[in-house]
PDB file of C-alpha atoms in Angstrom:
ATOM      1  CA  UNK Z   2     114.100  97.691 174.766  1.00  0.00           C
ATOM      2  CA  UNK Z   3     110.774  98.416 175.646  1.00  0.00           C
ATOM      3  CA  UNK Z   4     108.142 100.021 172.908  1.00  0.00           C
ATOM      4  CA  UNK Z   5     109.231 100.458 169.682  1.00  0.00           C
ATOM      5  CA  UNK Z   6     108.560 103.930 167.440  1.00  0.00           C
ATOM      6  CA  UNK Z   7     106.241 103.898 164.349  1.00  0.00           C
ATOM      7  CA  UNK Z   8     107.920 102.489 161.223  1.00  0.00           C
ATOM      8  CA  UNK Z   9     109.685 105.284 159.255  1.00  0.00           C
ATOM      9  CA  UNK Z  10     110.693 104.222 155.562  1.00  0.00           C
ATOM     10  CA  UNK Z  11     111.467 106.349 152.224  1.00  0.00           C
ATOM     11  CA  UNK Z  12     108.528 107.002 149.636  1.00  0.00           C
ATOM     12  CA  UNK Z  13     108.905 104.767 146.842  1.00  0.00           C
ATOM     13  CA  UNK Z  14     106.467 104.258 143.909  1.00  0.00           C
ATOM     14  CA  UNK Z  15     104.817 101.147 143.698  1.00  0.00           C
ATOM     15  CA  UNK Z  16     104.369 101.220 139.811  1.00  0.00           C
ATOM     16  CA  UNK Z  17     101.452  98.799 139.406  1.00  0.00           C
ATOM     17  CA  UNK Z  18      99.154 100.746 141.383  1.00  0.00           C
ATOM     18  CA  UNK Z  19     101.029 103.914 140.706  1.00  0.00           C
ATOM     19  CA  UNK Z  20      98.409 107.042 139.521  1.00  0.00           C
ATOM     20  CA  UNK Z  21     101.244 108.797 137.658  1.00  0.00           C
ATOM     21  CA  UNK Z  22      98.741 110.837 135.422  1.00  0.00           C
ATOM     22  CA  UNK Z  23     101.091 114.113 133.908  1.00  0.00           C
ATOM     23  CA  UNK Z  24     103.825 113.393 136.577  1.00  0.00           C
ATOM     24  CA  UNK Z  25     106.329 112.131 133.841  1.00  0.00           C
ATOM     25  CA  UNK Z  26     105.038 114.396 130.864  1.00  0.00           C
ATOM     26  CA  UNK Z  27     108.759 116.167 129.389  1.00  0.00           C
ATOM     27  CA  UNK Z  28     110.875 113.475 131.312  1.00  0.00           C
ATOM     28  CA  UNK Z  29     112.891 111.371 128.692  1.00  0.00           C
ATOM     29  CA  UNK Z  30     112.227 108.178 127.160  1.00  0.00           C
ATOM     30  CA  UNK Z  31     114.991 106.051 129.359  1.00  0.00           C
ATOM     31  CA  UNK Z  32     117.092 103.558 127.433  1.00  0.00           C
ATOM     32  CA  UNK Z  33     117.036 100.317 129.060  1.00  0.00           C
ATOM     33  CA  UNK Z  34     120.337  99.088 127.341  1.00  0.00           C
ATOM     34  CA  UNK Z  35     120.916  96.829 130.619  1.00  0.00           C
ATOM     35  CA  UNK Z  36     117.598  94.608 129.892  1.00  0.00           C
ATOM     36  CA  UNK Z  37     120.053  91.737 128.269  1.00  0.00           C
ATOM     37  CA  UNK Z  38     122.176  91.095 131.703  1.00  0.00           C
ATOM     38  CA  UNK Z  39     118.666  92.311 133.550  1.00  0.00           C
ATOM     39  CA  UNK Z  40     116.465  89.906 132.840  1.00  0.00           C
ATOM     40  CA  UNK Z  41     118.871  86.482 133.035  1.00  0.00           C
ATOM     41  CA  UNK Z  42     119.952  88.129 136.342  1.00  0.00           C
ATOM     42  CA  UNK Z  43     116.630  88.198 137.744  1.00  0.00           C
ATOM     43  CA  UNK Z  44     115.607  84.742 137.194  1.00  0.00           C
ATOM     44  CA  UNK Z  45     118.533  83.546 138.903  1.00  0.00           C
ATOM     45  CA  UNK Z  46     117.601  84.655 141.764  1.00  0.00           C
ATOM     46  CA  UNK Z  47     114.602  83.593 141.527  1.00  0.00           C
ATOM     47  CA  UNK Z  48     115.485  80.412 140.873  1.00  0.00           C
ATOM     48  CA  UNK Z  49     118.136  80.404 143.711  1.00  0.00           C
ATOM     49  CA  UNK Z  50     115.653  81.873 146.259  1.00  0.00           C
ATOM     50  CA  UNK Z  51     114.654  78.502 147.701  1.00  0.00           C
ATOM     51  CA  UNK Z  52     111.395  79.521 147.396  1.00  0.00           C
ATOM     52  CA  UNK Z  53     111.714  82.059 150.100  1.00  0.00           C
ATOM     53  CA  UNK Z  54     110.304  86.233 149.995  1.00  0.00           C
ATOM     54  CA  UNK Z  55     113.134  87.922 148.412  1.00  0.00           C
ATOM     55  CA  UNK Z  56     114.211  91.255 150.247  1.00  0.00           C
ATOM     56  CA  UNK Z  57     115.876  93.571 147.801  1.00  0.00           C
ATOM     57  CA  UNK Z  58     118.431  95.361 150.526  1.00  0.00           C
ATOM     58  CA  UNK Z  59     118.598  98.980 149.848  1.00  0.00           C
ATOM     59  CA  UNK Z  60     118.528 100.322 146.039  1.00  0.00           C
ATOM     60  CA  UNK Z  61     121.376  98.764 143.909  1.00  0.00           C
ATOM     61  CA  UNK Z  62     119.029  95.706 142.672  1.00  0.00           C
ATOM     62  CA  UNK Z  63     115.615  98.550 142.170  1.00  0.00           C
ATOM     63  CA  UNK Z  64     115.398  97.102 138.674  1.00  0.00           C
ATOM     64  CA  UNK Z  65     115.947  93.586 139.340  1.00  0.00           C
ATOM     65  CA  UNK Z  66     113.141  94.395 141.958  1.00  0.00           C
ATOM     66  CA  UNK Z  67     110.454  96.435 139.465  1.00  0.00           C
ATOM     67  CA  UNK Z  68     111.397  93.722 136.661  1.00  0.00           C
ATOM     68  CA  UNK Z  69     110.677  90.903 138.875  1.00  0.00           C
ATOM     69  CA  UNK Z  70     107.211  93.206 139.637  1.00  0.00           C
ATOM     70  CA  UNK Z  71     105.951  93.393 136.265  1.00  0.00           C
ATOM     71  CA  UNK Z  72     107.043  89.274 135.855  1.00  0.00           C
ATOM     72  CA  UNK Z  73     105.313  87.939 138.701  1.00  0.00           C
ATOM     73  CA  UNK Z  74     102.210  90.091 138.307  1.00  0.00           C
ATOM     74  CA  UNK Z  75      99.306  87.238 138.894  1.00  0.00           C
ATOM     75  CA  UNK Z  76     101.431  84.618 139.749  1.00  0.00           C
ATOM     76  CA  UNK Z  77     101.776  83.093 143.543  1.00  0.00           C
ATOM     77  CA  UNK Z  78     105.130  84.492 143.475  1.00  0.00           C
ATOM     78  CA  UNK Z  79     103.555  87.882 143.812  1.00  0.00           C
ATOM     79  CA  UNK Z  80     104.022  88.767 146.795  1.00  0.00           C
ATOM     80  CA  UNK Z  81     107.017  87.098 147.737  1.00  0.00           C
ATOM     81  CA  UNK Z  82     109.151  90.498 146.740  1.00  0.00           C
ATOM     82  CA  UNK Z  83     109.870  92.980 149.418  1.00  0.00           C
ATOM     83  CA  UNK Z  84     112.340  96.154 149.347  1.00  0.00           C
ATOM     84  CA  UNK Z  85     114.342  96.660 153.002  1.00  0.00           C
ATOM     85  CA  UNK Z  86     115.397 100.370 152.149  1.00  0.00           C
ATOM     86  CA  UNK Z  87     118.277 100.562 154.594  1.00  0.00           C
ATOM     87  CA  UNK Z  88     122.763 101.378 154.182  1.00  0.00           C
ATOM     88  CA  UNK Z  89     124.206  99.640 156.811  1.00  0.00           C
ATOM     89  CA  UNK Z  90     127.480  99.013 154.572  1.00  0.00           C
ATOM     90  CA  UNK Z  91     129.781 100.842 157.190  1.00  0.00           C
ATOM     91  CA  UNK Z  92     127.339 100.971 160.577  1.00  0.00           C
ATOM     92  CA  UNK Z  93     130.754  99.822 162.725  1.00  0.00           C
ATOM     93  CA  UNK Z  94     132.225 102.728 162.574  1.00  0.00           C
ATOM     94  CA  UNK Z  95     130.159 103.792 165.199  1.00  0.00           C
ATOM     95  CA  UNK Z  96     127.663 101.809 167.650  1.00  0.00           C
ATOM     96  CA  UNK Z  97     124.228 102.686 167.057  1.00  0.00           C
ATOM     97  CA  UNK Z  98     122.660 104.652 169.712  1.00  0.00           C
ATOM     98  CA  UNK Z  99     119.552 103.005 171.994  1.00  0.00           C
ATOM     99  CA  UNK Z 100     116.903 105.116 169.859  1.00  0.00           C
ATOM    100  CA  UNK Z 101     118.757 104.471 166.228  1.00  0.00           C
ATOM    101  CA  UNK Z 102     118.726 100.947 166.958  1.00  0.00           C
ATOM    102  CA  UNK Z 103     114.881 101.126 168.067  1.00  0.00           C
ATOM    103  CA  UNK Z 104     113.986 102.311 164.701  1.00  0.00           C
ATOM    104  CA  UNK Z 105     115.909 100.298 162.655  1.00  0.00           C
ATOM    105  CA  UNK Z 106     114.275  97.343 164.736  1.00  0.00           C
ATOM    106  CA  UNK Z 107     111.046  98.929 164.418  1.00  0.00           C
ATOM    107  CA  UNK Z 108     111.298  99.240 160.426  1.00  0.00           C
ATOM    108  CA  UNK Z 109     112.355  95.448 160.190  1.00  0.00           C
ATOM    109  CA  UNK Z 110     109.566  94.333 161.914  1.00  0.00           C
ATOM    110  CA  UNK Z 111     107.026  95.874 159.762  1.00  0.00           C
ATOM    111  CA  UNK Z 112     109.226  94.373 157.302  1.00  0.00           C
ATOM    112  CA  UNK Z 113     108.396  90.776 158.787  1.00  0.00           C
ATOM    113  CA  UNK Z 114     112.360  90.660 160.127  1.00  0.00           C
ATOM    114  CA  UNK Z 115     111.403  90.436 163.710  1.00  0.00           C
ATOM    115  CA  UNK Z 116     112.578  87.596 165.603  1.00  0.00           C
ATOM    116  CA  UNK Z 117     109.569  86.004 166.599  1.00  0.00           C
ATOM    117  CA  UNK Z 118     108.285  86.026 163.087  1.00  0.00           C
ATOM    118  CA  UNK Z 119     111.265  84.988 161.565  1.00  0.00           C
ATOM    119  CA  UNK Z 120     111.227  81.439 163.558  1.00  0.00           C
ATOM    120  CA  UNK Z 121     107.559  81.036 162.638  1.00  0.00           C
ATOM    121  CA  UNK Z 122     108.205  81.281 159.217  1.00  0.00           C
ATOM    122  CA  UNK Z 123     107.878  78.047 157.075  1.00  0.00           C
ATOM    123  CA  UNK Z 124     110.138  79.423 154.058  1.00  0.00           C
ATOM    124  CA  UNK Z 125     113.012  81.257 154.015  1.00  0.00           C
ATOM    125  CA  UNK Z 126     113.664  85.111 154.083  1.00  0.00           C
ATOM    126  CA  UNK Z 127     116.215  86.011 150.928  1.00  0.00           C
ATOM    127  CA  UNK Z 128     118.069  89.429 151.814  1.00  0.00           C
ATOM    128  CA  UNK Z 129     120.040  90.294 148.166  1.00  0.00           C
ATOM    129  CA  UNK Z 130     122.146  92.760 146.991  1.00  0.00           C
ATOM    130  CA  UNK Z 131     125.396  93.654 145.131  1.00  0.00           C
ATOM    131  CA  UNK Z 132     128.398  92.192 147.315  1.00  0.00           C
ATOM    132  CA  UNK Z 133     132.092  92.855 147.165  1.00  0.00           C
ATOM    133  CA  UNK Z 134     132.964  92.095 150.666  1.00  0.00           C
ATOM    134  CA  UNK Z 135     129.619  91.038 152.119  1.00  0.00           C
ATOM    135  CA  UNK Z 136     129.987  94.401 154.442  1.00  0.00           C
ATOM    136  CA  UNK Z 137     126.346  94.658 154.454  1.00  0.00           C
ATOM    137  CA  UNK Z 138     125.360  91.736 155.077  1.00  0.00           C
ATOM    138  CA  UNK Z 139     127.550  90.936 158.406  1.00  0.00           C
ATOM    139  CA  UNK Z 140     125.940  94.068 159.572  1.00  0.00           C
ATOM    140  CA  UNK Z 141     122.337  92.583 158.984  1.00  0.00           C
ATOM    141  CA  UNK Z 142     123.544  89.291 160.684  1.00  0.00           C
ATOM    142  CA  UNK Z 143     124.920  90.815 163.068  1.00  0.00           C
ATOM    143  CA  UNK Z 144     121.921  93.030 163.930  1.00  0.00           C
ATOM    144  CA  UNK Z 145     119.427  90.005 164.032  1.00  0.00           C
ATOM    145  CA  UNK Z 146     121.949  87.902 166.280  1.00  0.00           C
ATOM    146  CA  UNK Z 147     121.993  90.459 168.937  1.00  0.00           C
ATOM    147  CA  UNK Z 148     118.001  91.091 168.190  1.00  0.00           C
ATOM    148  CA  UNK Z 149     117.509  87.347 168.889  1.00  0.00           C
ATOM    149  CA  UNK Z 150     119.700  87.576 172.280  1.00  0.00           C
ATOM    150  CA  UNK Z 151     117.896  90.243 173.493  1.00  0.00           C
ATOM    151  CA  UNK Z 152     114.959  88.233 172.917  1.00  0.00           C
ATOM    152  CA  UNK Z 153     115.970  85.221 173.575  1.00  0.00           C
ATOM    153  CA  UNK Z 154     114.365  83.757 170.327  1.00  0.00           C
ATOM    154  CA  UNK Z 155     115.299  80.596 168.517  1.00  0.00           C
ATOM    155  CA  UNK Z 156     118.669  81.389 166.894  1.00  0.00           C
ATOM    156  CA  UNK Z 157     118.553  77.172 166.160  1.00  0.00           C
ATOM    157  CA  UNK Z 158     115.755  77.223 164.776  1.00  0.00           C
ATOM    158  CA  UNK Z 159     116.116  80.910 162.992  1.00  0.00           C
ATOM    159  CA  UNK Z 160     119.071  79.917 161.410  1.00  0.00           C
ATOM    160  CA  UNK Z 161     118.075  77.672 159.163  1.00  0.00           C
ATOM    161  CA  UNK Z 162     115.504  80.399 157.687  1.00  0.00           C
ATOM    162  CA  UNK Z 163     117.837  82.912 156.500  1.00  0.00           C
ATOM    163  CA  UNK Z 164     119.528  83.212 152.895  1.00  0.00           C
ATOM    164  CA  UNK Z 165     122.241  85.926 151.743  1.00  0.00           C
ATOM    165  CA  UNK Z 166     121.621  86.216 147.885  1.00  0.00           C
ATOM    166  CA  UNK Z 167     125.194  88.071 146.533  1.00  0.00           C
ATOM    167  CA  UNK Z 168     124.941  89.935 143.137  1.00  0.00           C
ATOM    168  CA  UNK Z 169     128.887  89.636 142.353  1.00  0.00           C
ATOM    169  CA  UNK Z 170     130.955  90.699 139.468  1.00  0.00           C
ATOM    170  CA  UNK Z 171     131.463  88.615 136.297  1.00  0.00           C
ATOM    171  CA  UNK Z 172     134.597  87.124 136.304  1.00  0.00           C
ATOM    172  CA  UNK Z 173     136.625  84.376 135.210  1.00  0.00           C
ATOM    173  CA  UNK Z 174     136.104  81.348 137.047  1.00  0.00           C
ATOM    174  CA  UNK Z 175     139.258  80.018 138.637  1.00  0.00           C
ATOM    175  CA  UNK Z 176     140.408  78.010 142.031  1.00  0.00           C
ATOM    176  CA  UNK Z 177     141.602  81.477 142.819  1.00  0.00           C
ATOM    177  CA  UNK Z 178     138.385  83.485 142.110  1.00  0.00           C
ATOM    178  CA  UNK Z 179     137.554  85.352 144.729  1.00  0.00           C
ATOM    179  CA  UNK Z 180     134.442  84.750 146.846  1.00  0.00           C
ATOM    180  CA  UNK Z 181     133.376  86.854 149.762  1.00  0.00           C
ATOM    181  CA  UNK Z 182     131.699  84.087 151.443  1.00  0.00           C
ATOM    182  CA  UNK Z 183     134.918  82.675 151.847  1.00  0.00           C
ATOM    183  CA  UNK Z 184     136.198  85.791 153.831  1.00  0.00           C
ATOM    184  CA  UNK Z 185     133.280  86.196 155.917  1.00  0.00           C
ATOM    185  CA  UNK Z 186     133.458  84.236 159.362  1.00  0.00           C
ATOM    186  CA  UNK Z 187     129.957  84.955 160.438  1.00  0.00           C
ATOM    187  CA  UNK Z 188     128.721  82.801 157.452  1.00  0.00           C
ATOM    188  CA  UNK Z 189     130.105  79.907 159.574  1.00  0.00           C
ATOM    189  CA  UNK Z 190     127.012  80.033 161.742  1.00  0.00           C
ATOM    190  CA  UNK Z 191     124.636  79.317 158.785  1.00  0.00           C
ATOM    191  CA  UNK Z 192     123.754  76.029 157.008  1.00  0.00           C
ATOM    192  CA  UNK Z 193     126.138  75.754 153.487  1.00  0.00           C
ATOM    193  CA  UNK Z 194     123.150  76.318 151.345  1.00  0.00           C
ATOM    194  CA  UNK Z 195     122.374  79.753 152.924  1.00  0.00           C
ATOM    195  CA  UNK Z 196     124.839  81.619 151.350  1.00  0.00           C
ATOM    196  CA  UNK Z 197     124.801  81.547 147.151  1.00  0.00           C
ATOM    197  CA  UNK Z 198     125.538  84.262 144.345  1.00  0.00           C
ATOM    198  CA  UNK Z 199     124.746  85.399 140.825  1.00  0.00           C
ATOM    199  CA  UNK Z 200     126.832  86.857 138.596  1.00  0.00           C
ATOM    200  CA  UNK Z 201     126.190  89.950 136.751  1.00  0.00           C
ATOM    201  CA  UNK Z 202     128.592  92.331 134.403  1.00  0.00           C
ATOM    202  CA  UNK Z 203     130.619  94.360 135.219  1.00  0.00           C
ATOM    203  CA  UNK Z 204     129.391  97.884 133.415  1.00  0.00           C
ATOM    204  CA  UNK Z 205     125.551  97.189 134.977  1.00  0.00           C
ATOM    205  CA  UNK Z 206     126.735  96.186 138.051  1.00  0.00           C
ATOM    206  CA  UNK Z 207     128.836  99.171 138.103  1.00  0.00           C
ATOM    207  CA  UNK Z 208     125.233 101.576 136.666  1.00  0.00           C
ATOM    208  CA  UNK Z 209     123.185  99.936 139.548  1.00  0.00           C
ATOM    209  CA  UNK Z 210     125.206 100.636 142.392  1.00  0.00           C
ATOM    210  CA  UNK Z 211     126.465 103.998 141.330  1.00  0.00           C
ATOM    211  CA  UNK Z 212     125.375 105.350 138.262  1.00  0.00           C
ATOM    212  CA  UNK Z 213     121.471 104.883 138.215  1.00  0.00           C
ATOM    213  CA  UNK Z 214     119.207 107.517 139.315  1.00  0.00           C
ATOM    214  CA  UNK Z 215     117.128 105.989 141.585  1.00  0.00           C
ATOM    215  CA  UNK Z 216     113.537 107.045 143.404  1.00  0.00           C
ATOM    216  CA  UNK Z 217     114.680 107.626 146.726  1.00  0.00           C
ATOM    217  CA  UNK Z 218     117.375 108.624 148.784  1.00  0.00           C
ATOM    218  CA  UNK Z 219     119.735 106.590 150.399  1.00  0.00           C
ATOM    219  CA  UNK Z 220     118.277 105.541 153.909  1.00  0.00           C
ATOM    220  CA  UNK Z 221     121.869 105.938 156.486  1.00  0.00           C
ATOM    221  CA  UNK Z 222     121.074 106.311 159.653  1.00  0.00           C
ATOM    222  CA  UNK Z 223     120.712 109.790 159.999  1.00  0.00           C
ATOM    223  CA  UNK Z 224     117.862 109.507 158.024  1.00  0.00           C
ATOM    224  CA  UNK Z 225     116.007 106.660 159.815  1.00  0.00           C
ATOM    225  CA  UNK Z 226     113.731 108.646 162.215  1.00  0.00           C
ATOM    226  CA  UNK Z 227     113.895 111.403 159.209  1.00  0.00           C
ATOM    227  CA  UNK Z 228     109.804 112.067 158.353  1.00  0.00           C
ATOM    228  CA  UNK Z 229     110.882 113.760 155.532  1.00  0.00           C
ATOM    229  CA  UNK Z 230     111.986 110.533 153.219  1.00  0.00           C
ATOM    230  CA  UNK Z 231     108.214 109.868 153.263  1.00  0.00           C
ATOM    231  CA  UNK Z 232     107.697 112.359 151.451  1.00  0.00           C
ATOM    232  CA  UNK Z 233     107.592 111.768 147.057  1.00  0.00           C
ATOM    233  CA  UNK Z 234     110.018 113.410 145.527  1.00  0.00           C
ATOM    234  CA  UNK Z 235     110.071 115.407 142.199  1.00  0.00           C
ATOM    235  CA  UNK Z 236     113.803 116.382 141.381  1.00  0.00           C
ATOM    236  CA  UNK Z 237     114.999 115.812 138.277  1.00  0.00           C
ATOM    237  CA  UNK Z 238     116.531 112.683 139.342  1.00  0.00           C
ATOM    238  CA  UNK Z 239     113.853 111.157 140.914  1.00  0.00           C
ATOM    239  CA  UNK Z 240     111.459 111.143 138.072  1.00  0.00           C
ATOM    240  CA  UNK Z 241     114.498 110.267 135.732  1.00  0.00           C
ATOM    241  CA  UNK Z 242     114.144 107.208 137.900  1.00  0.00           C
ATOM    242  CA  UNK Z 243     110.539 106.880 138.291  1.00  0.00           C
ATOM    243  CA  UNK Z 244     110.345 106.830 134.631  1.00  0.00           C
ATOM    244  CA  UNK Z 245     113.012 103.866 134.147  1.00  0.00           C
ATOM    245  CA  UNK Z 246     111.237 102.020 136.970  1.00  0.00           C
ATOM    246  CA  UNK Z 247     107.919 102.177 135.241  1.00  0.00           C
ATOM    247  CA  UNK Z 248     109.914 101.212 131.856  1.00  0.00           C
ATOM    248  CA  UNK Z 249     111.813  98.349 133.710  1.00  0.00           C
ATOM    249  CA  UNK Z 250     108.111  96.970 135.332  1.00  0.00           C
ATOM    250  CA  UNK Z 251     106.316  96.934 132.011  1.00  0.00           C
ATOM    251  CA  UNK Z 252     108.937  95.393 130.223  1.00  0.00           C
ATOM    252  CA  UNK Z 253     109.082  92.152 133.094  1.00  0.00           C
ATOM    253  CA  UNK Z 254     105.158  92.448 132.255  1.00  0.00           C
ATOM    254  CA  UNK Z 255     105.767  91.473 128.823  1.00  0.00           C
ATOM    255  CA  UNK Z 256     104.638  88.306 128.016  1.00  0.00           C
ATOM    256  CA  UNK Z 257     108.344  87.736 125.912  1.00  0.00           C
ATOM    257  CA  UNK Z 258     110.056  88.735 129.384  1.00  0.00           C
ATOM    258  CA  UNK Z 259     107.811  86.018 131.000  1.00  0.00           C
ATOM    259  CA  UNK Z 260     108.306  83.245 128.463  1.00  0.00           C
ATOM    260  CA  UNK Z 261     112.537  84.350 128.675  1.00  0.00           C
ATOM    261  CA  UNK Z 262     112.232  83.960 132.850  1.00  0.00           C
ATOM    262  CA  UNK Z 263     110.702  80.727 132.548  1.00  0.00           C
ATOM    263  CA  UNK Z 264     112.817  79.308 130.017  1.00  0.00           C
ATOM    264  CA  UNK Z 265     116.022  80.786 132.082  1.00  0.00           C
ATOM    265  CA  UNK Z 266     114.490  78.603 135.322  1.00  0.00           C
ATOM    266  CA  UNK Z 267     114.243  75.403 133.046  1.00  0.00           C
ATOM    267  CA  UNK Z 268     118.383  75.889 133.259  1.00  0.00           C
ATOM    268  CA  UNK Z 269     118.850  76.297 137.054  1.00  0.00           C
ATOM    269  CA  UNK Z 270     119.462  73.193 139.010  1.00  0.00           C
ATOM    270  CA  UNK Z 271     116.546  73.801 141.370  1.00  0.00           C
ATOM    271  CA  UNK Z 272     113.705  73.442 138.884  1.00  0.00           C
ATOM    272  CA  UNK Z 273     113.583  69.431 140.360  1.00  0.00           C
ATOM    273  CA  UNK Z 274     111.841  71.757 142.562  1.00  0.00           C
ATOM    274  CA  UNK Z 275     108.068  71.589 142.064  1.00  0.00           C
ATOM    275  CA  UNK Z 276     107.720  75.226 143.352  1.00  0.00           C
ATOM    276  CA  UNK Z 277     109.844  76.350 140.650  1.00  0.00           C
ATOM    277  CA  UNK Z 278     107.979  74.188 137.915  1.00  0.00           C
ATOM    278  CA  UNK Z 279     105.048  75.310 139.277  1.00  0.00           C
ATOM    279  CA  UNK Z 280     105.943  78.841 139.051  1.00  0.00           C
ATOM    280  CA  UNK Z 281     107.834  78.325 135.203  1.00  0.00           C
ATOM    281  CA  UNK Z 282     103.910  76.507 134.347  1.00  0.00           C
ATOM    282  CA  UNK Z 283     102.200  80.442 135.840  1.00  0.00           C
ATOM    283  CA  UNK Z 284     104.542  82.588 133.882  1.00  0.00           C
ATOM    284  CA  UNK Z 285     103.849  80.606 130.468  1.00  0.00           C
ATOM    285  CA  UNK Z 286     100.012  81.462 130.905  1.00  0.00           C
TER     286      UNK Z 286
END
């Protein structure tokens, strides 16, 4: 494909390091009445992210993102939480065209997505979001299969690096519960343990993906080699959502949040996992 173009991603906050100063002055104090399904929700994934860096695929799961934020803040989980701001849920319709698919490769590399640093990697990369068919996801596998084949990278060895974390629907457990793993033939290529989900209610399930203000725009395609999206924005909306961000970050920061987290890992199955002990022992300090 020859050189690709400059990474091109929407402005987003990074509340920790955020210099706010008057920016939020008159905006409302947001009510966080999601924090009970938010916070169990969060460690799950953690706990179910095989230790891998989390990539929080465009904005449903922001608050599962900024909570995990505040949480992790001085812990060597820090870093391990990433934001891939793309909507891919319908990119079929149409094939991409050769420059919309050089930026979208371009953006995943600085995202550490790239092929060659995907079969160097010695954990796992965790893409999650909130699934009802798994749309998005066989677009993302389907992007890095053909990435890999034009590259001729190590789809053996890649394979066994890459997770699909689903944020489904609360329901009653049945044998005829539907899963969208079980619908999706591309997640025959993977090893069993790469696919997994976590449950979360329906009403805040329903707020994240299309109720909640959130900081940036949706990133479709004709917005990819858009400059523009790197630019803050100050509607009404966006600082509505700046503000519940910044709310959402300082309450994972709180040392109850931390203590709830680590309690909620003591549960999962994977804490026989001495990276998850480990990490249970850091956010008790």
């Amino acid at each position: 494909m020859g050189t690709l173009p400059e990474p091109n991603r929407p402005f987003r906050w990074n509340v920790p390091t955020a210099q706010l100063g008057s920016l939020l002055d008159g905006v409302p104090e947001p009510d966080l009445w999601f924090a009970d399904e938010l916070v169990p929700c969060a460690a799950k994934l953690l706990a179910r992210s095989q230790g891998g860096d989390l990539h929080f695929v465009g904005r449903s799961l922001d608050s599962v993102h900024d909570l995990l934020t505040g949480a992790l803040q001085g812990t060597s989980a820090a870093s391990r939480l990433h934001t891939l701001p793309i909507s891919i849920r319908w990119l079929g319709v149409e094939p991409l065209a050769p420059h919309e698919l050089a930026q979208l490769r371009a953006n995943m590399t600085a995202a550490g997505l790239a092929p060659a640093a995907l079969a160097r990697r010695r954990t796992p990369v965790v893409f999650t979001d909130i699934v009802a068919s798994g749309g998005t996801y066989e677009n993302i596998h389907g992007i890095l299969r053909d990435w890999i084949a034009d590259e001729r990278g190590q789809w053996d060895v890649i394979r066994h690096k890459l997770r699909y974390l689903g944020v489904t629907i609360r329901e009653h457990t049945s044998p005829n519960t539907h899963r969208w793993q079980q619908h999706a033939a591309w997640t025959r290529e993977l090893p069993a343990r790469a696919i997994a989900n976590v449950s979360l209610g329906f009403d805040v399930s329903v707020y994240f993906s299309n109720g909640q203000p959130k900081t940036s725009l949706s990133f479709s395609r004709p917005l990819w080699q858009d400059e523009q999206v790197a630019t803050p924005g100050r509607s009404e909306e966006r600082l509505t959502a700046l503000a519940e961000a910044v709310a959402v970050t300082e309450l994972g920061a709180r040392k109850a949040t931390r203590e709830a987290i680590a309690r909620l890992l003591s549960r999962e199955p994977s804490f026989a996992e001495p990276w998850l002990r480990s990490l249970a022992l850091e956010l008790r300090r």
